[in-house]
Amino acid sequence: ESYFYTPSGCRQYNNGNITAVGMNGYYWSANPLGGVVQNAMNFQFDRTTIYGQTSINRSYGYCIRPVKE
């Protein structure tokens, strides 16, 4: 089974600018970060690397894509 994710970029939390479109992809995971309300789990990728789940503040405008984990 495979999935296709686009390099959609993200919205910067501090100024609302959209960045990295066509270069990097940022997506929220369905898994929240337990106990830290302002943070959530996500994964990121660029042209050569997929970065596993990390925790980041939810004020970043990452994509939401409903995929079963």
JSON list of N, CA and C in Angstrom, two decimals:
[
{"chain": "A", "resi": 1, "resn": "GLU", "atom": "N", "xyz": [0.85, -1.17, 0.00]},
{"chain": "A", "resi": 1, "resn": "GLU", "atom": "CA", "xyz": [0.00, 0.00, 0.00]},
{"chain": "A", "resi": 1, "resn": "GLU", "atom": "C", "xyz": [0.89, 1.24, 0.00]},
{"chain": "A", "resi": 2, "resn": "SER", "atom": "N", "xyz": [0.55, 2.22, -0.80]},
{"chain": "A", "resi": 2, "resn": "SER", "atom": "CA", "xyz": [1.35, 3.44, -0.85]},
{"chain": "A", "resi": 2, "resn": "SER", "atom": "C", "xyz": [0.44, 4.67, -0.82]},
{"chain": "A", "resi": 3, "resn": "TYR", "atom": "N", "xyz": [1.03, 5.78, -0.45]},
{"chain": "A", "resi": 3, "resn": "TYR", "atom": "CA", "xyz": [0.32, 7.05, -0.37]},
{"chain": "A", "resi": 3, "resn": "TYR", "atom": "C", "xyz": [1.12, 8.11, -1.10]},
{"chain": "A", "resi": 4, "resn": "PHE", "atom": "N", "xyz": [0.44, 9.12, -1.59]},
{"chain": "A", "resi": 4, "resn": "PHE", "atom": "CA", "xyz": [1.10, 10.22, -2.27]},
{"chain": "A", "resi": 4, "resn": "PHE", "atom": "C", "xyz": [0.84, 11.51, -1.51]},
{"chain": "A", "resi": 5, "resn": "TYR", "atom": "N", "xyz": [1.89, 12.17, -1.10]},
{"chain": "A", "resi": 5, "resn": "TYR", "atom": "CA", "xyz": [1.80, 13.45, -0.39]},
{"chain": "A", "resi": 5, "resn": "TYR", "atom": "C", "xyz": [2.49, 14.51, -1.22]},
{"chain": "A", "resi": 6, "resn": "THR", "atom": "N", "xyz": [1.87, 15.64, -1.37]},
{"chain": "A", "resi": 6, "resn": "THR", "atom": "CA", "xyz": [2.46, 16.72, -2.15]},
{"chain": "A", "resi": 6, "resn": "THR", "atom": "C", "xyz": [3.34, 17.60, -1.27]},
{"chain": "A", "resi": 7, "resn": "PRO", "atom": "N", "xyz": [4.37, 18.22, -1.85]},
{"chain": "A", "resi": 7, "resn": "PRO", "atom": "CA", "xyz": [5.21, 19.15, -1.10]},
{"chain": "A", "resi": 7, "resn": "PRO", "atom": "C", "xyz": [4.49, 20.50, -0.98]},
{"chain": "A", "resi": 8, "resn": "SER", "atom": "N", "xyz": [3.54, 20.56, -0.07]},
{"chain": "A", "resi": 8, "resn": "SER", "atom": "CA", "xyz": [2.61, 21.68, 0.01]},
{"chain": "A", "resi": 8, "resn": "SER", "atom": "C", "xyz": [3.12, 22.88, 0.82]},
{"chain": "A", "resi": 9, "resn": "GLY", "atom": "N", "xyz": [4.28, 22.75, 1.46]},
{"chain": "A", "resi": 9, "resn": "GLY", "atom": "CA", "xyz": [4.78, 23.84, 2.28]},
{"chain": "A", "resi": 9, "resn": "GLY", "atom": "C", "xyz": [3.96, 23.98, 3.56]},
{"chain": "A", "resi": 10, "resn": "CYS", "atom": "N", "xyz": [4.09, 25.12, 4.23]},
{"chain": "A", "resi": 10, "resn": "CYS", "atom": "CA", "xyz": [3.32, 25.36, 5.46]},
{"chain": "A", "resi": 10, "resn": "CYS", "atom": "C", "xyz": [3.17, 26.86, 5.70]},
{"chain": "A", "resi": 11, "resn": "ARG", "atom": "N", "xyz": [2.29, 27.18, 6.63]},
{"chain": "A", "resi": 11, "resn": "ARG", "atom": "CA", "xyz": [2.09, 28.58, 7.05]},
{"chain": "A", "resi": 11, "resn": "ARG", "atom": "C", "xyz": [2.95, 28.83, 8.27]},
{"chain": "A", "resi": 12, "resn": "GLN", "atom": "N", "xyz": [3.75, 29.88, 8.25]},
{"chain": "A", "resi": 12, "resn": "GLN", "atom": "CA", "xyz": [4.60, 30.24, 9.39]},
{"chain": "A", "resi": 12, "resn": "GLN", "atom": "C", "xyz": [3.75, 30.79, 10.53]},
{"chain": "A", "resi": 13, "resn": "TYR", "atom": "N", "xyz": [4.05, 30.37, 11.74]},
{"chain": "A", "resi": 13, "resn": "TYR", "atom": "CA", "xyz": [3.26, 30.78, 12.90]},
{"chain": "A", "resi": 13, "resn": "TYR", "atom": "C", "xyz": [3.43, 32.26, 13.23]},
{"chain": "A", "resi": 14, "resn": "ASN", "atom": "N", "xyz": [4.59, 32.84, 12.97]},
{"chain": "A", "resi": 14, "resn": "ASN", "atom": "CA", "xyz": [4.87, 34.19, 13.44]},
{"chain": "A", "resi": 14, "resn": "ASN", "atom": "C", "xyz": [4.40, 35.30, 12.50]},
{"chain": "A", "resi": 15, "resn": "ASN", "atom": "N", "xyz": [4.22, 34.97, 11.20]},
{"chain": "A", "resi": 15, "resn": "ASN", "atom": "CA", "xyz": [3.81, 36.03, 10.28]},
{"chain": "A", "resi": 15, "resn": "ASN", "atom": "C", "xyz": [2.74, 35.60, 9.28]},
{"chain": "A", "resi": 16, "resn": "GLY", "atom": "N", "xyz": [2.35, 34.33, 9.29]},
{"chain": "A", "resi": 16, "resn": "GLY", "atom": "CA", "xyz": [1.31, 33.84, 8.40]},
{"chain": "A", "resi": 16, "resn": "GLY", "atom": "C", "xyz": [1.74, 33.58, 6.97]},
{"chain": "A", "resi": 17, "resn": "ASN", "atom": "N", "xyz": [3.02, 33.81, 6.67]},
{"chain": "A", "resi": 17, "resn": "ASN", "atom": "CA", "xyz": [3.51, 33.58, 5.32]},
{"chain": "A", "resi": 17, "resn": "ASN", "atom": "C", "xyz": [3.52, 32.10, 4.99]},
{"chain": "A", "resi": 18, "resn": "ILE", "atom": "N", "xyz": [3.24, 31.78, 3.72]},
{"chain": "A", "resi": 18, "resn": "ILE", "atom": "CA", "xyz": [3.33, 30.42, 3.23]},
{"chain": "A", "resi": 18, "resn": "ILE", "atom": "C", "xyz": [4.76, 30.21, 2.73]},
{"chain": "A", "resi": 19, "resn": "THR", "atom": "N", "xyz": [5.38, 29.11, 3.13]},
{"chain": "A", "resi": 19, "resn": "THR", "atom": "CA", "xyz": [6.77, 28.86, 2.77]},
{"chain": "A", "resi": 19, "resn": "THR", "atom": "C", "xyz": [6.99, 27.43, 2.31]},
{"chain": "A", "resi": 20, "resn": "ALA", "atom": "N", "xyz": [8.03, 27.21, 1.54]},
{"chain": "A", "resi": 20, "resn": "ALA", "atom": "CA", "xyz": [8.50, 25.89, 1.11]},
{"chain": "A", "resi": 20, "resn": "ALA", "atom": "C", "xyz": [7.54, 25.15, 0.18]},
{"chain": "A", "resi": 21, "resn": "VAL", "atom": "N", "xyz": [6.62, 25.84, -0.47]},
{"chain": "A", "resi": 21, "resn": "VAL", "atom": "CA", "xyz": [5.69, 25.19, -1.39]},
{"chain": "A", "resi": 21, "resn": "VAL", "atom": "C", "xyz": [6.49, 24.60, -2.56]},
{"chain": "A", "resi": 22, "resn": "GLY", "atom": "N", "xyz": [6.21, 23.36, -2.90]},
{"chain": "A", "resi": 22, "resn": "GLY", "atom": "CA", "xyz": [6.91, 22.68, -3.97]},
{"chain": "A", "resi": 22, "resn": "GLY", "atom": "C", "xyz": [8.25, 22.09, -3.57]},
{"chain": "A", "resi": 23, "resn": "MET", "atom": "N", "xyz": [8.68, 22.35, -2.32]},
{"chain": "A", "resi": 23, "resn": "MET", "atom": "CA", "xyz": [9.97, 21.84, -1.85]},
{"chain": "A", "resi": 23, "resn": "MET", "atom": "C", "xyz": [9.80, 20.87, -0.68]},
{"chain": "A", "resi": 24, "resn": "ASN", "atom": "N", "xyz": [9.00, 21.25, 0.30]},
{"chain": "A", "resi": 24, "resn": "ASN", "atom": "CA", "xyz": [8.84, 20.46, 1.51]},
{"chain": "A", "resi": 24, "resn": "ASN", "atom": "C", "xyz": [7.36, 20.17, 1.77]},
{"chain": "A", "resi": 25, "resn": "GLY", "atom": "N", "xyz": [7.10, 19.05, 2.40]},
{"chain": "A", "resi": 25, "resn": "GLY", "atom": "CA", "xyz": [5.75, 18.70, 2.80]},
{"chain": "A", "resi": 25, "resn": "GLY", "atom": "C", "xyz": [5.66, 18.59, 4.31]},
{"chain": "A", "resi": 26, "resn": "TYR", "atom": "N", "xyz": [4.58, 19.09, 4.88]},
{"chain": "A", "resi": 26, "resn": "TYR", "atom": "CA", "xyz": [4.36, 19.06, 6.33]},
{"chain": "A", "resi": 26, "resn": "TYR", "atom": "C", "xyz": [2.93, 18.60, 6.56]},
{"chain": "A", "resi": 27, "resn": "TYR", "atom": "N", "xyz": [2.77, 17.55, 7.34]},
{"chain": "A", "resi": 27, "resn": "TYR", "atom": "CA", "xyz": [1.44, 16.99, 7.59]},
{"chain": "A", "resi": 27, "resn": "TYR", "atom": "C", "xyz": [1.28, 16.63, 9.06]},
{"chain": "A", "resi": 28, "resn": "TRP", "atom": "N", "xyz": [0.10, 16.90, 9.58]},
{"chain": "A", "resi": 28, "resn": "TRP", "atom": "CA", "xyz": [-0.22, 16.51, 10.95]},
{"chain": "A", "resi": 28, "resn": "TRP", "atom": "C", "xyz": [-0.52, 15.02, 11.00]},
{"chain": "A", "resi": 29, "resn": "SER", "atom": "N", "xyz": [-0.14, 14.41, 12.09]},
{"chain": "A", "resi": 29, "resn": "SER", "atom": "CA", "xyz": [-0.48, 13.02, 12.34]},
{"chain": "A", "resi": 29, "resn": "SER", "atom": "C", "xyz": [-1.83, 12.96, 13.04]},
{"chain": "A", "resi": 30, "resn": "ALA", "atom": "N", "xyz": [-2.45, 11.81, 13.02]},
{"chain": "A", "resi": 30, "resn": "ALA", "atom": "CA", "xyz": [-3.69, 11.62, 13.78]},
{"chain": "A", "resi": 30, "resn": "ALA", "atom": "C", "xyz": [-3.39, 11.48, 15.27]},
{"chain": "A", "resi": 31, "resn": "ASN", "atom": "N", "xyz": [-2.13, 11.28, 15.62]},
{"chain": "A", "resi": 31, "resn": "ASN", "atom": "CA", "xyz": [-1.75, 11.09, 17.02]},
{"chain": "A", "resi": 31, "resn": "ASN", "atom": "C", "xyz": [-1.40, 12.41, 17.70]},
{"chain": "A", "resi": 32, "resn": "PRO", "atom": "N", "xyz": [-2.17, 12.82, 18.70]},
{"chain": "A", "resi": 32, "resn": "PRO", "atom": "CA", "xyz": [-1.82, 14.03, 19.44]},
{"chain": "A", "resi": 32, "resn": "PRO", "atom": "C", "xyz": [-0.64, 13.76, 20.37]},
{"chain": "A", "resi": 33, "resn": "LEU", "atom": "N", "xyz": [-0.02, 14.81, 20.83]},
{"chain": "A", "resi": 33, "resn": "LEU", "atom": "CA", "xyz": [1.05, 14.67, 21.81]},
{"chain": "A", "resi": 33, "resn": "LEU", "atom": "C", "xyz": [0.42, 14.73, 23.19]},
{"chain": "A", "resi": 34, "resn": "GLY", "atom": "N", "xyz": [0.44, 13.63, 23.90]},
{"chain": "A", "resi": 34, "resn": "GLY", "atom": "CA", "xyz": [-0.23, 13.54, 25.19]},
{"chain": "A", "resi": 34, "resn": "GLY", "atom": "C", "xyz": [0.25, 14.56, 26.20]},
{"chain": "A", "resi": 35, "resn": "GLY", "atom": "N", "xyz": [-0.68, 15.28, 26.79]},
{"chain": "A", "resi": 35, "resn": "GLY", "atom": "CA", "xyz": [-0.38, 16.20, 27.88]},
{"chain": "A", "resi": 35, "resn": "GLY", "atom": "C", "xyz": [0.09, 17.58, 27.48]},
{"chain": "A", "resi": 36, "resn": "VAL", "atom": "N", "xyz": [0.45, 17.80, 26.24]},
{"chain": "A", "resi": 36, "resn": "VAL", "atom": "CA", "xyz": [0.92, 19.12, 25.81]},
{"chain": "A", "resi": 36, "resn": "VAL", "atom": "C", "xyz": [-0.09, 19.63, 24.78]},
{"chain": "A", "resi": 37, "resn": "VAL", "atom": "N", "xyz": [-1.04, 20.42, 25.25]},
{"chain": "A", "resi": 37, "resn": "VAL", "atom": "CA", "xyz": [-2.18, 20.83, 24.43]},
{"chain": "A", "resi": 37, "resn": "VAL", "atom": "C", "xyz": [-1.76, 21.60, 23.19]},
{"chain": "A", "resi": 38, "resn": "GLN", "atom": "N", "xyz": [-0.76, 22.46, 23.30]},
{"chain": "A", "resi": 38, "resn": "GLN", "atom": "CA", "xyz": [-0.39, 23.30, 22.16]},
{"chain": "A", "resi": 38, "resn": "GLN", "atom": "C", "xyz": [0.44, 22.57, 21.11]},
{"chain": "A", "resi": 39, "resn": "ASN", "atom": "N", "xyz": [0.90, 21.36, 21.40]},
{"chain": "A", "resi": 39, "resn": "ASN", "atom": "CA", "xyz": [1.73, 20.63, 20.44]},
{"chain": "A", "resi": 39, "resn": "ASN", "atom": "C", "xyz": [0.99, 19.43, 19.88]},
{"chain": "A", "resi": 40, "resn": "ALA", "atom": "N", "xyz": [1.41, 19.00, 18.70]},
{"chain": "A", "resi": 40, "resn": "ALA", "atom": "CA", "xyz": [0.84, 17.80, 18.08]},
{"chain": "A", "resi": 40, "resn": "ALA", "atom": "C", "xyz": [1.95, 17.10, 17.31]},
{"chain": "A", "resi": 41, "resn": "MET", "atom": "N", "xyz": [1.73, 15.84, 17.01]},
{"chain": "A", "resi": 41, "resn": "MET", "atom": "CA", "xyz": [2.70, 15.07, 16.25]},
{"chain": "A", "resi": 41, "resn": "MET", "atom": "C", "xyz": [2.52, 15.36, 14.75]},
{"chain": "A", "resi": 42, "resn": "ASN", "atom": "N", "xyz": [3.61, 15.27, 14.02]},
{"chain": "A", "resi": 42, "resn": "ASN", "atom": "CA", "xyz": [3.58, 15.54, 12.59]},
{"chain": "A", "resi": 42, "resn": "ASN", "atom": "C", "xyz": [4.69, 14.78, 11.90]},
{"chain": "A", "resi": 43, "resn": "PHE", "atom": "N", "xyz": [4.67, 14.76, 10.58]},
{"chain": "A", "resi": 43, "resn": "PHE", "atom": "CA", "xyz": [5.84, 14.29, 9.84]},
{"chain": "A", "resi": 43, "resn": "PHE", "atom": "C", "xyz": [6.12, 15.28, 8.72]},
{"chain": "A", "resi": 44, "resn": "GLN", "atom": "N", "xyz": [7.37, 15.31, 8.33]},
{"chain": "A", "resi": 44, "resn": "GLN", "atom": "CA", "xyz": [7.82, 16.26, 7.33]},
{"chain": "A", "resi": 44, "resn": "GLN", "atom": "C", "xyz": [8.69, 15.54, 6.31]},
{"chain": "A", "resi": 45, "resn": "PHE", "atom": "N", "xyz": [8.80, 16.12, 5.12]},
{"chain": "A", "resi": 45, "resn": "PHE", "atom": "CA", "xyz": [9.73, 15.57, 4.14]},
{"chain": "A", "resi": 45, "resn": "PHE", "atom": "C", "xyz": [10.24, 16.68, 3.25]},
{"chain": "A", "resi": 46, "resn": "ASP", "atom": "N", "xyz": [11.41, 16.43, 2.68]},
{"chain": "A", "resi": 46, "resn": "ASP", "atom": "CA", "xyz": [11.94, 17.31, 1.64]},
{"chain": "A", "resi": 46, "resn": "ASP", "atom": "C", "xyz": [12.25, 16.43, 0.43]},
{"chain": "A", "resi": 47, "resn": "ARG", "atom": "N", "xyz": [13.04, 16.89, -0.46]},
{"chain": "A", "resi": 47, "resn": "ARG", "atom": "CA", "xyz": [13.28, 16.14, -1.71]},
{"chain": "A", "resi": 47, "resn": "ARG", "atom": "C", "xyz": [14.02, 14.83, -1.50]},
{"chain": "A", "resi": 48, "resn": "THR", "atom": "N", "xyz": [14.73, 14.67, -0.40]},
{"chain": "A", "resi": 48, "resn": "THR", "atom": "CA", "xyz": [15.54, 13.47, -0.21]},
{"chain": "A", "resi": 48, "resn": "THR", "atom": "C", "xyz": [15.25, 12.69, 1.07]},
{"chain": "A", "resi": 49, "resn": "THR", "atom": "N", "xyz": [14.57, 13.29, 2.04]},
{"chain": "A", "resi": 49, "resn": "THR", "atom": "CA", "xyz": [14.44, 12.67, 3.36]},
{"chain": "A", "resi": 49, "resn": "THR", "atom": "C", "xyz": [13.02, 12.78, 3.90]},
{"chain": "A", "resi": 50, "resn": "ILE", "atom": "N", "xyz": [12.56, 11.72, 4.54]},
{"chain": "A", "resi": 50, "resn": "ILE", "atom": "CA", "xyz": [11.31, 11.75, 5.30]},
{"chain": "A", "resi": 50, "resn": "ILE", "atom": "C", "xyz": [11.68, 11.78, 6.77]},
{"chain": "A", "resi": 51, "resn": "TYR", "atom": "N", "xyz": [11.18, 12.77, 7.48]},
{"chain": "A", "resi": 51, "resn": "TYR", "atom": "CA", "xyz": [11.45, 12.90, 8.91]},
{"chain": "A", "resi": 51, "resn": "TYR", "atom": "C", "xyz": [10.27, 12.31, 9.65]},
{"chain": "A", "resi": 52, "resn": "GLY", "atom": "N", "xyz": [10.53, 11.33, 10.50]},
{"chain": "A", "resi": 52, "resn": "GLY", "atom": "CA", "xyz": [9.46, 10.67, 11.25]},
{"chain": "A", "resi": 52, "resn": "GLY", "atom": "C", "xyz": [8.70, 11.62, 12.13]},
{"chain": "A", "resi": 53, "resn": "GLN", "atom": "N", "xyz": [7.83, 11.09, 12.93]},
{"chain": "A", "resi": 53, "resn": "GLN", "atom": "CA", "xyz": [6.97, 11.93, 13.75]},
{"chain": "A", "resi": 53, "resn": "GLN", "atom": "C", "xyz": [7.80, 12.76, 14.72]},
{"chain": "A", "resi": 54, "resn": "THR", "atom": "N", "xyz": [7.50, 14.04, 14.72]},
{"chain": "A", "resi": 54, "resn": "THR", "atom": "CA", "xyz": [8.10, 14.97, 15.66]},
{"chain": "A", "resi": 54, "resn": "THR", "atom": "C", "xyz": [6.98, 15.78, 16.29]},
{"chain": "A", "resi": 55, "resn": "SER", "atom": "N", "xyz": [7.30, 16.50, 17.33]},
{"chain": "A", "resi": 55, "resn": "SER", "atom": "CA", "xyz": [6.32, 17.34, 18.01]},
{"chain": "A", "resi": 55, "resn": "SER", "atom": "C", "xyz": [6.59, 18.79, 17.67]},
{"chain": "A", "resi": 56, "resn": "ILE", "atom": "N", "xyz": [5.52, 19.53, 17.34]},
{"chain": "A", "resi": 56, "resn": "ILE", "atom": "CA", "xyz": [5.68, 20.95, 17.04]},
{"chain": "A", "resi": 56, "resn": "ILE", "atom": "C", "xyz": [4.39, 21.68, 17.42]},
{"chain": "A", "resi": 57, "resn": "ASN", "atom": "N", "xyz": [4.51, 22.96, 17.66]},
{"chain": "A", "resi": 57, "resn": "ASN", "atom": "CA", "xyz": [3.37, 23.78, 18.05]},
{"chain": "A", "resi": 57, "resn": "ASN", "atom": "C", "xyz": [2.32, 23.78, 16.95]},
{"chain": "A", "resi": 58, "resn": "ARG", "atom": "N", "xyz": [1.07, 23.66, 17.33]},
{"chain": "A", "resi": 58, "resn": "ARG", "atom": "CA", "xyz": [-0.02, 23.58, 16.36]},
{"chain": "A", "resi": 58, "resn": "ARG", "atom": "C", "xyz": [-0.32, 24.90, 15.67]},
{"chain": "A", "resi": 59, "resn": "SER", "atom": "N", "xyz": [0.35, 25.99, 16.04]},
{"chain": "A", "resi": 59, "resn": "SER", "atom": "CA", "xyz": [0.13, 27.25, 15.35]},
{"chain": "A", "resi": 59, "resn": "SER", "atom": "C", "xyz": [0.73, 27.25, 13.95]},
{"chain": "A", "resi": 60, "resn": "TYR", "atom": "N", "xyz": [1.59, 26.28, 13.64]},
{"chain": "A", "resi": 60, "resn": "TYR", "atom": "CA", "xyz": [2.06, 26.13, 12.26]},
{"chain": "A", "resi": 60, "resn": "TYR", "atom": "C", "xyz": [0.92, 25.59, 11.41]},
{"chain": "A", "resi": 61, "resn": "GLY", "atom": "N", "xyz": [0.79, 26.10, 10.22]},
{"chain": "A", "resi": 61, "resn": "GLY", "atom": "CA", "xyz": [-0.31, 25.69, 9.35]},
{"chain": "A", "resi": 61, "resn": "GLY", "atom": "C", "xyz": [0.08, 24.50, 8.50]},
{"chain": "A", "resi": 62, "resn": "TYR", "atom": "N", "xyz": [0.07, 23.32, 9.08]},
{"chain": "A", "resi": 62, "resn": "TYR", "atom": "CA", "xyz": [0.38, 22.11, 8.33]},
{"chain": "A", "resi": 62, "resn": "TYR", "atom": "C", "xyz": [-0.89, 21.55, 7.70]},
{"chain": "A", "resi": 63, "resn": "CYS", "atom": "N", "xyz": [-0.72, 20.75, 6.69]},
{"chain": "A", "resi": 63, "resn": "CYS", "atom": "CA", "xyz": [-1.85, 20.11, 6.02]},
{"chain": "A", "resi": 63, "resn": "CYS", "atom": "C", "xyz": [-2.46, 19.01, 6.91]},
{"chain": "A", "resi": 64, "resn": "ILE", "atom": "N", "xyz": [-3.71, 18.78, 6.68]},
{"chain": "A", "resi": 64, "resn": "ILE", "atom": "CA", "xyz": [-4.40, 17.67, 7.34]},
{"chain": "A", "resi": 64, "resn": "ILE", "atom": "C", "xyz": [-4.84, 16.72, 6.26]},
{"chain": "A", "resi": 65, "resn": "ARG", "atom": "N", "xyz": [-4.42, 15.49, 6.36]},
{"chain": "A", "resi": 65, "resn": "ARG", "atom": "CA", "xyz": [-4.80, 14.49, 5.37]},
{"chain": "A", "resi": 65, "resn": "ARG", "atom": "C", "xyz": [-5.26, 13.23, 6.10]},
{"chain": "A", "resi": 66, "resn": "PRO", "atom": "N", "xyz": [-6.52, 12.86, 5.97]},
{"chain": "A", "resi": 66, "resn": "PRO", "atom": "CA", "xyz": [-7.03, 11.72, 6.72]},
{"chain": "A", "resi": 66, "resn": "PRO", "atom": "C", "xyz": [-6.51, 10.40, 6.17]},
{"chain": "A", "resi": 67, "resn": "VAL", "atom": "N", "xyz": [-5.50, 9.87, 6.82]},
{"chain": "A", "resi": 67, "resn": "VAL", "atom": "CA", "xyz": [-4.92, 8.59, 6.46]},
{"chain": "A", "resi": 67, "resn": "VAL", "atom": "C", "xyz": [-4.86, 7.74, 7.71]},
{"chain": "A", "resi": 68, "resn": "LYS", "atom": "N", "xyz": [-5.36, 6.55, 7.63]},
{"chain": "A", "resi": 68, "resn": "LYS", "atom": "CA", "xyz": [-5.34, 5.64, 8.78]},
{"chain": "A", "resi": 68, "resn": "LYS", "atom": "C", "xyz": [-3.89, 5.30, 9.12]},
{"chain": "A", "resi": 69, "resn": "GLU", "atom": "N", "xyz": [-3.54, 5.36, 10.41]},
{"chain": "A", "resi": 69, "resn": "GLU", "atom": "CA", "xyz": [-2.17, 5.04, 10.84]},
{"chain": "A", "resi": 69, "resn": "GLU", "atom": "C", "xyz": [-2.09, 3.63, 11.33]}
]
